[in-house]
């Protein structure tokens, strides 16, 4: 598995297991076991996914079985929008640690730039973000959060954070695929030494049937999903594809034994249209 070095000095696998909408103890445990057996060592969850406790059961059961030490795992969770704020964020981190049965998290992200229950345009969102980040910085300094970062932040949100933070975010996780390439955000992250990680790499499944993707998949004798994931990692972008299908889980991690030619990368690059398939945080104050 290829890794990326974060600005904290730690290594993060460039492919992780996404767990959005992965619910139900039996399915979560089964999926995590399959992933660990296939070689996944990074698992991405969040408080709002409501599966942290089930992931903990799987880790406790299968890490010993597959001889996986804690320091070989990379576990990410995220702050629920309702928990924005200094005290709320601190309590939320401790709750996630307890739910996951862990002493520390490898990465913890602010899931959304706004606070739940407030209007997007409410200027108080700025102060909540600032207070939240201060809490995460303290938990990072005491070792419970090995790295901290953000999700769904725009260029404006990122610049605001970089103006006041004592600890730079290690990761920005946001929607990214050939139709939504976020080039300005990627440039900003690279200038600042922040790893850019994608979610919804397949455009919530819509892009696997795109003619350009299908034709490229045929050329390389790969699945459309593998082409989309390879396109991202070849650009240095991390990915966290989600699947409960064992064959798809296997396909999603086997993207390091081929390289897309320059013309094929260019063809996929040309699809950029600013198309959001998920949430657009642009209007959060």
mmCIF file of N, CA and C in Angstrom, residues 150-154 172-176 182 185 196-200 281:
data_model
loop_
_atom_site.group_PDB
_atom_site.id
_atom_site.type_symbol
_atom_site.label_atom_id
_atom_site.label_comp_id
_atom_site.label_asym_id
_atom_site.label_seq_id
_atom_site.Cartn_x
_atom_site.Cartn_y
_atom_site.Cartn_z
ATOM 1 N N UNK A 150 -9.590 19.017 8.500
ATOM 2 C CA UNK A 150 -10.936 19.525 8.232
ATOM 3 C C UNK A 150 -11.536 18.816 7.016
ATOM 4 N N UNK A 151 -12.843 18.904 6.927
ATOM 5 C CA UNK A 151 -13.570 18.327 5.801
ATOM 6 C C UNK A 151 -14.588 19.348 5.313
ATOM 7 N N UNK A 152 -14.779 19.396 4.015
ATOM 8 C CA UNK A 152 -15.771 20.290 3.396
ATOM 9 C C UNK A 152 -15.452 21.769 3.581
ATOM 10 N N UNK A 153 -14.177 22.106 3.741
ATOM 11 C CA UNK A 153 -13.784 23.507 3.830
ATOM 12 C C UNK A 153 -13.473 24.034 2.429
ATOM 13 N N UNK A 154 -13.948 25.234 2.146
ATOM 14 C CA UNK A 154 -13.655 25.904 0.879
ATOM 15 C C UNK A 154 -12.315 26.642 1.007
ATOM 16 N N UNK A 172 -7.148 17.930 4.336
ATOM 17 C CA UNK A 172 -8.460 18.439 3.926
ATOM 18 C C UNK A 172 -9.137 17.318 3.151
ATOM 19 N N UNK A 173 -10.301 16.914 3.626
ATOM 20 C CA UNK A 173 -11.081 15.879 2.940
ATOM 21 C C UNK A 173 -12.322 16.540 2.338
ATOM 22 N N UNK A 174 -12.515 16.321 1.029
ATOM 23 C CA UNK A 174 -13.621 17.003 0.350
ATOM 24 C C UNK A 174 -14.013 16.223 -0.904
ATOM 25 N N UNK A 175 -15.194 16.494 -1.433
ATOM 26 C CA UNK A 175 -15.628 15.834 -2.668
ATOM 27 C C UNK A 175 -14.656 16.159 -3.801
ATOM 28 N N UNK A 176 -14.221 15.123 -4.506
ATOM 29 C CA UNK A 176 -13.237 15.312 -5.572
ATOM 30 C C UNK A 176 -13.327 14.141 -6.543
ATOM 31 N N UNK A 182 -11.580 20.769 -7.958
ATOM 32 C CA UNK A 182 -11.190 21.641 -6.853
ATOM 33 C C UNK A 182 -9.732 22.096 -6.987
ATOM 34 N N UNK A 185 -8.298 24.651 -4.477
ATOM 35 C CA UNK A 185 -8.112 24.050 -3.153
ATOM 36 C C UNK A 185 -6.878 23.155 -3.124
ATOM 37 N N UNK A 196 -4.422 16.519 0.538
ATOM 38 C CA UNK A 196 -5.764 16.638 -0.050
ATOM 39 C C UNK A 196 -6.317 15.228 -0.242
ATOM 40 N N UNK A 197 -7.438 14.956 0.420
ATOM 41 C CA UNK A 197 -8.044 13.619 0.370
ATOM 42 C C UNK A 197 -9.465 13.728 -0.184
ATOM 43 N N UNK A 198 -9.806 12.803 -1.062
ATOM 44 C CA UNK A 198 -11.106 12.843 -1.733
ATOM 45 C C UNK A 198 -12.124 11.927 -1.069
ATOM 46 N N UNK A 199 -13.367 12.409 -1.036
ATOM 47 C CA UNK A 199 -14.481 11.480 -0.838
ATOM 48 C C UNK A 199 -15.356 11.552 -2.082
ATOM 49 N N UNK A 200 -16.222 10.551 -2.245
ATOM 50 C CA UNK A 200 -17.075 10.437 -3.436
ATOM 51 C C UNK A 200 -16.251 10.450 -4.723
ATOM 52 N N UNK A 281 -20.395 23.346 0.458
ATOM 53 C CA UNK A 281 -20.236 24.200 1.641
ATOM 54 C C UNK A 281 -19.989 25.669 1.312
#
